PDB file of C-alpha atoms in Angstrom:
ATOM      1  CA  MET A   8      48.003  -9.627 208.652  1.00 83.00           C
ATOM      2  CA  PHE A   9      45.420  -6.889 208.168  1.00 94.00           C
ATOM      3  CA  LEU A  10      43.899  -4.447 210.634  1.00 95.00           C
ATOM      4  CA  VAL A  11      41.525  -1.506 210.492  1.00 97.00           C
ATOM      5  CA  GLN A  12      42.580   1.662 212.267  1.00 97.00           C
ATOM      6  CA  LYS A  13      39.908   4.238 212.976  1.00 97.00           C
ATOM      7  CA  PHE A  14      40.803   7.905 213.308  1.00 97.00           C
ATOM      8  CA  TYR A  15      38.959  10.425 215.453  1.00 94.00           C
ATOM      9  CA  ASP A  16      41.020  13.528 214.738  1.00 94.00           C
ATOM     10  CA  VAL A  17      40.887  15.019 211.238  1.00 94.00           C
ATOM     11  CA  GLU A  18      44.415  16.428 211.411  1.00 94.00           C
ATOM     12  CA  ASP A  19      45.866  13.036 212.390  1.00 96.00           C
ATOM     13  CA  PHE A  20      43.971  11.419 209.522  1.00 96.00           C
ATOM     14  CA  LYS A  21      45.211  14.039 207.054  1.00 96.00           C
ATOM     15  CA  ARG A  22      48.809  13.698 208.234  1.00 97.00           C
ATOM     16  CA  VAL A  23      48.767   9.944 207.584  1.00 97.00           C
ATOM     17  CA  MET A  24      46.633   9.723 204.437  1.00 98.00           C
ATOM     18  CA  ILE A  25      47.379  12.825 202.364  1.00 97.00           C
ATOM     19  CA  PRO A  26      50.922  11.734 201.357  1.00 97.00           C
ATOM     20  CA  TYR A  27      49.467   8.508 199.948  1.00 97.00           C
ATOM     21  CA  LEU A  28      46.599  10.277 198.193  1.00 97.00           C
ATOM     22  CA  GLU A  29      48.970  12.809 196.623  1.00 96.00           C
ATOM     23  CA  LYS A  30      50.781  10.062 194.716  1.00 95.00           C
ATOM     24  CA  GLU A  31      47.831  10.133 192.276  1.00 94.00           C
ATOM     25  CA  GLU A  32      46.171  13.503 192.676  1.00 94.00           C
ATOM     26  CA  ALA A  33      43.659  13.229 189.840  1.00 92.00           C
ATOM     27  CA  VAL A  34      42.559   9.678 190.675  1.00 94.00           C
ATOM     28  CA  ASN A  35      42.215  10.661 194.344  1.00 96.00           C
ATOM     29  CA  GLY A  36      40.863  14.121 193.607  1.00 94.00           C
ATOM     30  CA  LEU A  37      37.626  13.539 195.512  1.00 94.00           C
ATOM     31  CA  PRO A  38      38.997  12.452 198.921  1.00 96.00           C
ATOM     32  CA  LEU A  39      42.159  14.542 198.637  1.00 95.00           C
ATOM     33  CA  GLY A  40      40.219  17.668 197.725  1.00 93.00           C
ATOM     34  CA  ILE A  41      37.795  17.103 200.592  1.00 94.00           C
ATOM     35  CA  LEU A  42      40.568  16.635 203.151  1.00 95.00           C
ATOM     36  CA  MET A  43      42.631  19.589 201.963  1.00 93.00           C
ATOM     37  CA  ASN A  44      39.651  21.943 201.960  1.00 90.00           C
ATOM     38  CA  ILE A  45      37.629  20.573 204.848  1.00 89.00           C
ATOM     39  CA  ASP A  46      35.800  23.039 207.073  1.00 80.00           C
ATOM     40  CA  GLU A  47      36.875  22.953 210.716  1.00 75.00           C
ATOM     41  CA  LYS A  48      33.208  22.582 211.686  1.00 74.00           C
ATOM     42  CA  ILE A  49      32.792  19.402 209.641  1.00 79.00           C
ATOM     43  CA  LYS A  50      33.683  16.099 211.261  1.00 87.00           C
ATOM     44  CA  PRO A  51      33.702  13.130 208.878  1.00 95.00           C
ATOM     45  CA  THR A  52      31.458  10.235 209.858  1.00 96.00           C
ATOM     46  CA  VAL A  53      34.108   7.664 208.956  1.00 97.00           C
ATOM     47  CA  MET A  54      37.891   8.051 208.907  1.00 98.00           C
ATOM     48  CA  ALA A  55      39.727   4.746 208.736  1.00 98.00           C
ATOM     49  CA  GLY A  56      42.609   2.924 207.118  1.00 98.00           C
ATOM     50  CA  VAL A  57      43.138  -0.731 206.338  1.00 98.00           C
ATOM     51  CA  TYR A  58      46.739  -1.596 207.218  1.00 97.00           C
ATOM     52  CA  LYS A  59      49.015  -4.372 206.002  1.00 95.00           C
ATOM     53  CA  ASP A  60      52.418  -4.743 207.642  1.00 91.00           C
ATOM     54  CA  GLU A  61      51.938  -1.391 209.385  1.00 91.00           C
ATOM     55  CA  GLN A  62      51.330   0.473 206.105  1.00 95.00           C
ATOM     56  CA  PRO A  63      47.918   1.774 204.951  1.00 97.00           C
ATOM     57  CA  ILE A  64      46.812   0.041 201.774  1.00 97.00           C
ATOM     58  CA  LEU A  65      43.228   1.334 201.672  1.00 98.00           C
ATOM     59  CA  MET A  66      41.476   4.417 203.035  1.00 98.00           C
ATOM     60  CA  LEU A  67      37.827   4.976 203.984  1.00 98.00           C
ATOM     61  CA  LEU A  68      36.402   8.491 204.278  1.00 98.00           C
ATOM     62  CA  GLN A  69      32.766   9.516 204.723  1.00 97.00           C
ATOM     63  CA  THR A  70      31.516  13.100 204.697  1.00 95.00           C
ATOM     64  CA  HIS A  71      28.411  12.403 202.573  1.00 91.00           C
ATOM     65  CA  PRO A  72      25.436  10.676 204.243  1.00 92.00           C
ATOM     66  CA  LYS A  73      25.057   8.089 201.485  1.00 91.00           C
ATOM     67  CA  GLN A  74      28.570   7.056 200.538  1.00 95.00           C
ATOM     68  CA  ILE A  75      31.987   6.135 201.900  1.00 98.00           C
ATOM     69  CA  ILE A  76      34.902   7.021 199.634  1.00 98.00           C
ATOM     70  CA  VAL A  77      37.341   4.157 199.094  1.00 98.00           C
ATOM     71  CA  SER A  78      40.918   4.928 198.011  1.00 98.00           C
ATOM     72  CA  VAL A  79      43.421   2.154 197.318  1.00 97.00           C
ATOM     73  CA  PHE A  80      47.155   2.695 197.755  1.00 97.00           C
ATOM     74  CA  GLN A  81      48.493  -0.648 196.531  1.00 94.00           C
ATOM     75  CA  LYS A  82      47.261  -3.722 194.690  1.00 93.00           C
ATOM     76  CA  ILE A  83      44.919  -5.959 196.679  1.00 95.00           C
ATOM     77  CA  THR A  84      44.797  -9.597 195.561  1.00 94.00           C
ATOM     78  CA  PRO A  85      41.589 -11.625 195.058  1.00 93.00           C
ATOM     79  CA  LEU A  86      42.515 -13.694 198.102  1.00 94.00           C
ATOM     80  CA  GLU A  87      43.006 -10.631 200.298  1.00 96.00           C
ATOM     81  CA  LEU A  88      39.803  -8.823 199.379  1.00 96.00           C
ATOM     82  CA  PRO A  89      37.328 -11.103 201.247  1.00 97.00           C
ATOM     83  CA  LEU A  90      39.440 -10.751 204.418  1.00 96.00           C
ATOM     84  CA  ILE A  91      39.594  -6.981 204.082  1.00 97.00           C
ATOM     85  CA  SER A  92      35.859  -6.795 203.365  1.00 97.00           C
ATOM     86  CA  LYS A  93      35.100  -8.820 206.488  1.00 97.00           C
ATOM     87  CA  LEU A  94      37.314  -6.528 208.587  1.00 97.00           C
ATOM     88  CA  ILE A  95      35.525  -3.445 207.252  1.00 98.00           C
ATOM     89  CA  HIS A  96      32.158  -5.066 207.927  1.00 98.00           C
ATOM     90  CA  GLU A  97      33.176  -5.765 211.532  1.00 97.00           C
ATOM     91  CA  SER A  98      34.750  -2.334 212.106  1.00 97.00           C
ATOM     92  CA  ILE A  99      32.326   0.102 210.436  1.00 97.00           C
ATOM     93  CA  THR A 100      28.805  -0.003 211.847  1.00 96.00           C
ATOM     94  CA  GLU A 101      26.940   2.057 209.253  1.00 97.00           C
ATOM     95  CA  ILE A 102      27.844   1.564 205.591  1.00 97.00           C
ATOM     96  CA  PRO A 103      25.238   3.224 203.328  1.00 97.00           C
ATOM     97  CA  GLY A 104      27.281   2.844 200.150  1.00 97.00           C
ATOM     98  CA  PHE A 105      30.720   3.078 198.538  1.00 98.00           C
ATOM     99  CA  ILE A 106      32.354   5.131 195.812  1.00 97.00           C
ATOM    100  CA  GLY A 107      35.723   4.184 194.391  1.00 97.00           C
ATOM    101  CA  GLU A 108      37.680   2.131 191.852  1.00 97.00           C
ATOM    102  CA  LYS A 109      35.113  -0.008 190.056  1.00 97.00           C
ATOM    103  CA  ALA A 110      36.369  -3.596 190.179  1.00 96.00           C
ATOM    104  CA  LEU A 111      37.535  -3.475 193.788  1.00 97.00           C
ATOM    105  CA  VAL A 112      34.571  -1.558 195.201  1.00 97.00           C
ATOM    106  CA  ARG A 113      32.027  -3.727 193.402  1.00 97.00           C
ATOM    107  CA  GLU A 114      33.526  -6.947 194.753  1.00 97.00           C
ATOM    108  CA  MET A 115      34.027  -5.535 198.246  1.00 98.00           C
ATOM    109  CA  ALA A 116      30.414  -4.363 198.314  1.00 98.00           C
ATOM    110  CA  GLN A 117      29.202  -7.826 197.323  1.00 98.00           C
ATOM    111  CA  HIS A 118      31.168  -9.441 200.167  1.00 97.00           C
ATOM    112  CA  ILE A 119      29.806  -6.977 202.720  1.00 98.00           C
ATOM    113  CA  ALA A 120      26.262  -7.235 201.373  1.00 98.00           C
ATOM    114  CA  SER A 121      26.404 -11.001 201.797  1.00 97.00           C
ATOM    115  CA  LEU A 122      27.599 -10.634 205.400  1.00 97.00           C
ATOM    116  CA  ARG A 123      24.851  -8.122 206.194  1.00 97.00           C
ATOM    117  CA  GLN A 124      22.114  -9.799 204.165  1.00 97.00           C
ATOM    118  CA  LEU A 125      21.667  -6.709 202.028  1.00 97.00           C
ATOM    119  CA  LYS A 126      21.527  -6.107 198.288  1.00 98.00           C
ATOM    120  CA  VAL A 127      23.825  -3.839 196.286  1.00 98.00           C
ATOM    121  CA  VAL A 128      22.203  -1.166 194.107  1.00 96.00           C
ATOM    122  CA  LEU A 129      24.029   0.729 191.386  1.00 95.00           C
ATOM    123  CA  GLY A 130      24.123   4.475 191.878  1.00 91.00           C
ATOM    124  CA  MET A 131      26.291   5.383 188.900  1.00 91.00           C
ATOM    125  CA  ASP A 132      28.973   3.911 186.663  1.00 94.00           C
ATOM    126  CA  GLN A 133      31.627   6.585 186.380  1.00 95.00           C
ATOM    127  CA  ARG A 134      34.951   7.363 184.746  1.00 96.00           C
ATOM    128  CA  ILE A 135      37.616   9.722 186.066  1.00 96.00           C
ATOM    129  CA  TYR A 136      39.336  11.905 183.475  1.00 97.00           C
ATOM    130  CA  GLN A 137      42.428  14.089 183.735  1.00 97.00           C
ATOM    131  CA  LEU A 138      43.465  17.048 181.579  1.00 97.00           C
ATOM    132  CA  ASN A 139      46.945  18.568 181.242  1.00 97.00           C
ATOM    133  CA  GLU A 140      46.408  20.609 178.098  1.00 96.00           C
ATOM    134  CA  VAL A 141      43.262  21.846 176.367  1.00 97.00           C
ATOM    135  CA  GLN A 142      43.113  20.450 172.821  1.00 95.00           C
ATOM    136  CA  LYS A 143      39.861  22.039 171.657  1.00 90.00           C
ATOM    137  CA  LYS A 144      39.470  25.751 172.230  1.00 88.00           C
ATOM    138  CA  PRO A 145      36.008  27.298 172.764  1.00 89.00           C
ATOM    139  CA  SER A 146      34.143  28.553 169.709  1.00 88.00           C
ATOM    140  CA  ASN A 147      33.257  32.221 169.306  1.00 86.00           C
ATOM    141  CA  LEU A 148      29.555  31.408 169.649  1.00 89.00           C
ATOM    142  CA  GLY A 149      28.816  33.018 172.990  1.00 95.00           C
ATOM    143  CA  ASN A 150      31.108  33.989 175.825  1.00 96.00           C
ATOM    144  CA  PHE A 151      32.431  32.781 179.153  1.00 97.00           C
ATOM    145  CA  ARG A 152      31.662  34.579 182.400  1.00 97.00           C
ATOM    146  CA  TRP A 153      31.691  33.935 186.133  1.00 98.00           C
ATOM    147  CA  ILE A 154      28.336  33.369 187.800  1.00 97.00           C
ATOM    148  CA  THR A 155      27.247  36.027 190.301  1.00 96.00           C
ATOM    149  CA  LYS A 156      24.579  36.336 192.968  1.00 95.00           C
ATOM    150  CA  ASN A 157      22.319  37.953 190.349  1.00 96.00           C
ATOM    151  CA  ASP A 158      22.064  34.485 188.778  1.00 97.00           C
ATOM    152  CA  GLN A 159      20.861  32.818 192.002  1.00 95.00           C
ATOM    153  CA  SER A 160      17.357  31.886 190.829  1.00 95.00           C
ATOM    154  CA  ILE A 161      18.425  30.194 187.598  1.00 97.00           C
ATOM    155  CA  ILE A 162      21.407  28.429 189.219  1.00 97.00           C
ATOM    156  CA  GLN A 163      19.164  27.142 191.995  1.00 97.00           C
ATOM    157  CA  GLN A 164      16.963  25.447 189.401  1.00 97.00           C
ATOM    158  CA  TRP A 165      19.966  24.107 187.504  1.00 97.00           C
ATOM    159  CA  VAL A 166      21.492  22.633 190.682  1.00 97.00           C
ATOM    160  CA  TYR A 167      18.151  21.000 191.473  1.00 96.00           C
ATOM    161  CA  ASP A 168      17.929  19.515 187.960  1.00 95.00           C
ATOM    162  CA  PHE A 169      21.585  18.455 187.943  1.00 94.00           C
ATOM    163  CA  ALA A 170      21.238  16.599 191.255  1.00 92.00           C
ATOM    164  CA  ALA A 171      18.212  14.722 189.939  1.00 90.00           C
ATOM    165  CA  SER A 172      20.095  13.789 186.756  1.00 87.00           C
ATOM    166  CA  VAL A 173      22.920  12.124 188.731  1.00 82.00           C
ATOM    167  CA  ASN A 174      20.530  10.194 190.967  1.00 77.00           C
ATOM    168  CA  GLN A 175      21.281  12.293 194.068  1.00 81.00           C
ATOM    169  CA  PRO A 176      18.203  14.526 194.230  1.00 85.00           C
ATOM    170  CA  PHE A 177      17.965  17.634 196.398  1.00 87.00           C
ATOM    171  CA  GLU A 178      14.976  19.288 197.952  1.00 92.00           C
ATOM    172  CA  MET A 179      14.576  22.757 196.422  1.00 93.00           C
ATOM    173  CA  GLU A 180      15.685  24.337 199.702  1.00 94.00           C
ATOM    174  CA  GLN A 181      18.895  22.278 199.569  1.00 93.00           C
ATOM    175  CA  ALA A 182      19.421  23.249 195.945  1.00 94.00           C
ATOM    176  CA  SER A 183      19.042  26.916 196.850  1.00 95.00           C
ATOM    177  CA  LYS A 184      21.640  26.632 199.608  1.00 95.00           C
ATOM    178  CA  ARG A 185      24.046  24.693 197.379  1.00 95.00           C
ATOM    179  CA  ALA A 186      23.634  27.230 194.580  1.00 96.00           C
ATOM    180  CA  GLU A 187      24.441  30.043 196.995  1.00 96.00           C
ATOM    181  CA  GLU A 188      27.572  28.204 198.184  1.00 95.00           C
ATOM    182  CA  LEU A 189      28.747  27.595 194.625  1.00 96.00           C
ATOM    183  CA  ILE A 190      28.268  31.224 193.660  1.00 97.00           C
ATOM    184  CA  GLN A 191      30.020  32.490 196.779  1.00 96.00           C
ATOM    185  CA  SER A 192      33.031  30.278 196.051  1.00 94.00           C
ATOM    186  CA  GLY A 193      33.734  32.430 192.987  1.00 95.00           C
ATOM    187  CA  LYS A 194      34.556  29.414 190.826  1.00 96.00           C
ATOM    188  CA  LEU A 195      31.178  28.736 189.213  1.00 98.00           C
ATOM    189  CA  ALA A 196      31.395  29.529 185.516  1.00 98.00           C
ATOM    190  CA  GLY A 197      28.761  30.012 182.866  1.00 98.00           C
ATOM    191  CA  TRP A 198      28.518  30.122 179.089  1.00 98.00           C
ATOM    192  CA  GLU A 199      26.295  32.903 177.790  1.00 97.00           C
ATOM    193  CA  VAL A 200      24.686  33.392 174.374  1.00 97.00           C
ATOM    194  CA  ASP A 201      22.819  36.607 173.515  1.00 94.00           C
ATOM    195  CA  HIS A 202      22.978  37.659 177.192  1.00 93.00           C
ATOM    196  CA  GLN A 203      21.361  34.390 178.305  1.00 96.00           C
ATOM    197  CA  LEU A 204      23.069  31.729 180.418  1.00 97.00           C
ATOM    198  CA  VAL A 205      22.983  28.378 178.608  1.00 98.00           C
ATOM    199  CA  SER A 206      25.466  26.183 180.507  1.00 97.00           C
ATOM    200  CA  MET A 207      27.499  26.031 183.718  1.00 98.00           C
ATOM    201  CA  ALA A 208      30.558  24.290 185.184  1.00 98.00           C
ATOM    202  CA  ASN A 209      32.191  24.582 188.578  1.00 98.00           C
ATOM    203  CA  ALA A 210      35.764  24.255 189.887  1.00 97.00           C
ATOM    204  CA  SER A 211      36.258  22.815 193.345  1.00 95.00           C
ATOM    205  CA  ARG A 212      38.457  20.779 195.694  1.00 94.00           C
ATOM    206  CA  PRO A 213      41.866  22.236 194.758  1.00 95.00           C
ATOM    207  CA  THR A 214      44.929  20.210 195.719  1.00 95.00           C
ATOM    208  CA  LYS A 215      48.626  21.032 195.226  1.00 94.00           C
ATOM    209  CA  ASN A 216      48.620  20.462 191.485  1.00 96.00           C
ATOM    210  CA  ASN A 217      45.068  19.515 190.513  1.00 96.00           C
ATOM    211  CA  ILE A 218      41.538  20.880 190.698  1.00 97.00           C
ATOM    212  CA  THR A 219      38.209  19.167 190.009  1.00 96.00           C
ATOM    213  CA  ILE A 220      35.513  20.316 187.611  1.00 97.00           C
ATOM    214  CA  ASN A 221      31.970  19.382 188.598  1.00 96.00           C
ATOM    215  CA  PHE A 222      28.361  20.560 188.344  1.00 96.00           C
ATOM    216  CA  VAL A 223      28.593  20.571 184.545  1.00 96.00           C
ATOM    217  CA  TYR A 224      25.029  21.171 183.406  1.00 96.00           C
ATOM    218  CA  THR A 225      23.151  22.415 180.361  1.00 96.00           C
ATOM    219  CA  PRO A 226      19.325  22.592 180.286  1.00 96.00           C
ATOM    220  CA  LYS A 227      17.689  20.329 177.703  1.00 95.00           C
ATOM    221  CA  GLU A 228      16.645  23.182 175.452  1.00 96.00           C
ATOM    222  CA  PHE A 229      20.275  24.281 175.017  1.00 96.00           C
ATOM    223  CA  ARG A 230      21.929  20.900 174.518  1.00 93.00           C
ATOM    224  CA  LYS A 231      23.722  19.592 171.399  1.00 91.00           C
ATOM    225  CA  LYS A 232      24.945  23.063 170.513  1.00 93.00           C
ATOM    226  CA  GLY A 233      28.451  22.857 171.966  1.00 93.00           C
ATOM    227  CA  TYR A 234      27.759  25.115 174.939  1.00 96.00           C
ATOM    228  CA  ALA A 235      28.968  22.668 177.597  1.00 94.00           C
ATOM    229  CA  THR A 236      32.106  21.989 175.546  1.00 95.00           C
ATOM    230  CA  ASN A 237      32.832  25.705 175.357  1.00 96.00           C
ATOM    231  CA  CYS A 238      32.193  26.274 179.049  1.00 97.00           C
ATOM    232  CA  VAL A 239      34.326  23.356 180.257  1.00 97.00           C
ATOM    233  CA  ALA A 240      37.131  24.060 177.774  1.00 97.00           C
ATOM    234  CA  GLU A 241      37.394  27.719 178.783  1.00 97.00           C
ATOM    235  CA  LEU A 242      37.154  26.972 182.499  1.00 98.00           C
ATOM    236  CA  SER A 243      39.801  24.240 182.171  1.00 98.00           C
ATOM    237  CA  GLU A 244      42.116  26.590 180.284  1.00 97.00           C
ATOM    238  CA  ARG A 245      41.769  29.299 182.907  1.00 97.00           C
ATOM    239  CA  LEU A 246      42.452  26.856 185.728  1.00 98.00           C
ATOM    240  CA  LEU A 247      45.616  25.592 184.020  1.00 98.00           C
ATOM    241  CA  GLU A 248      46.754  29.158 183.370  1.00 97.00           C
ATOM    242  CA  SER A 249      46.198  29.993 187.041  1.00 97.00           C
ATOM    243  CA  GLY A 250      48.876  27.483 188.067  1.00 97.00           C
ATOM    244  CA  PHE A 251      47.273  24.038 188.288  1.00 97.00           C
ATOM    245  CA  SER A 252      49.134  21.398 186.275  1.00 97.00           C
ATOM    246  CA  SER A 253      45.962  19.360 185.725  1.00 97.00           C
ATOM    247  CA  THR A 254      42.199  19.315 186.080  1.00 97.00           C
ATOM    248  CA  CYS A 255      40.014  16.261 186.569  1.00 96.00           C
ATOM    249  CA  LEU A 256      36.354  15.320 186.455  1.00 95.00           C
ATOM    250  CA  TYR A 257      33.939  12.424 186.865  1.00 94.00           C
ATOM    251  CA  THR A 258      31.574  11.378 184.087  1.00 93.00           C
ATOM    252  CA  ASP A 259      28.666   8.968 183.794  1.00 91.00           C
ATOM    253  CA  ILE A 260      30.010   6.163 181.572  1.00 92.00           C
ATOM    254  CA  THR A 261      26.515   5.527 180.218  1.00 90.00           C
ATOM    255  CA  ASN A 262      26.361   9.071 178.801  1.00 88.00           C
ATOM    256  CA  PRO A 263      28.273   8.887 175.488  1.00 89.00           C
ATOM    257  CA  THR A 264      27.738  12.586 174.744  1.00 86.00           C
ATOM    258  CA  SER A 265      29.539  13.909 177.816  1.00 87.00           C
ATOM    259  CA  ASN A 266      32.368  11.383 177.457  1.00 92.00           C
ATOM    260  CA  LYS A 267      32.851  12.411 173.811  1.00 91.00           C
ATOM    261  CA  ILE A 268      32.878  16.087 174.787  1.00 91.00           C
ATOM    262  CA  TYR A 269      35.615  15.644 177.378  1.00 95.00           C
ATOM    263  CA  LEU A 270      37.792  13.532 175.070  1.00 96.00           C
ATOM    264  CA  GLU A 271      37.542  16.253 172.416  1.00 94.00           C
ATOM    265  CA  ILE A 272      38.654  18.890 174.913  1.00 97.00           C
ATOM    266  CA  GLY A 273      41.696  16.795 175.806  1.00 97.00           C
ATOM    267  CA  TYR A 274      40.638  14.886 178.915  1.00 97.00           C
ATOM    268  CA  GLN A 275      42.167  11.422 179.194  1.00 97.00           C
ATOM    269  CA  PRO A 276      40.528   8.489 181.055  1.00 96.00           C
ATOM    270  CA  MET A 277      42.324   7.471 184.250  1.00 96.00           C
ATOM    271  CA  ILE A 278      40.212   4.832 186.015  1.00 96.00           C
ATOM    272  CA  ASP A 279      36.630   3.628 186.107  1.00 97.00           C
ATOM    273  CA  SER A 280      34.808   4.384 189.330  1.00 97.00           C
ATOM    274  CA  ILE A 281      31.483   3.186 190.692  1.00 96.00           C
ATOM    275  CA  LEU A 282      28.915   4.476 193.169  1.00 96.00           C
ATOM    276  CA  LEU A 283      27.005   1.730 194.967  1.00 96.00           C
ATOM    277  CA  PHE A 284      24.356   1.757 197.672  1.00 96.00           C
ATOM    278  CA  PHE A 285      23.211  -0.928 200.130  1.00 97.00           C
ATOM    279  CA  GLU A 286      19.519  -1.705 200.530  1.00 96.00           C
ATOM    280  CA  LYS A 287      17.529  -4.260 202.524  1.00 92.00           C
TER     281      LYS A 287
END
């Protein structure tokens, strides 16, 4: 009834999976954005599909060392999930963790953990939001600007602090490299007050109609002043004006401040997502 098909060629994988992912661009913004913008030098660790009646119903993609992205294309019943979990367990040798739709991924992880005699550890409870129109415009307190290479030192520290805050810490050398990549992309934005950067937000993983906002960060000393709201609102507006019909982002559900900010701007919740890791 079910089978797992592994892929070894990125282009073959994209040809099969992208049409399914594009049916919900914002919900699938992470895997879709990765596949549509993947560097030719990068070969994903895992590319696989779970098939039912010759049609893919679930996709597995790993480009990050600690997590496999799970995308679901049709409803999977409670009776089907243990069978699918067992197939994945038998087909994928290394499974460090999963990220994907909360209810399904949590149950699938529990099944696989039981088979492998591992425990499941929560990385982050998340929510995916989508925006089609900015409802709250930025205030006139400060101004928006694009980050440049002159900001490298401060952005390096902010990337380091941001990574630690989302439970995916970098070494400082990694943070420096990531900061340089973000700046070079030309889509890292900042909010500035009195000629001082106080907040940042990045745009990445563009798809046909959607683009993701990530790396939203404000240092502690500048928080609760509306700077992140201004930065994200202005960046979102510019992205929509540039031709994207929507923007999306992930939030930590346990952070009421950030969730409130995005709702005020006009972001609407789509699905709850979860990041889970396996440990001995």
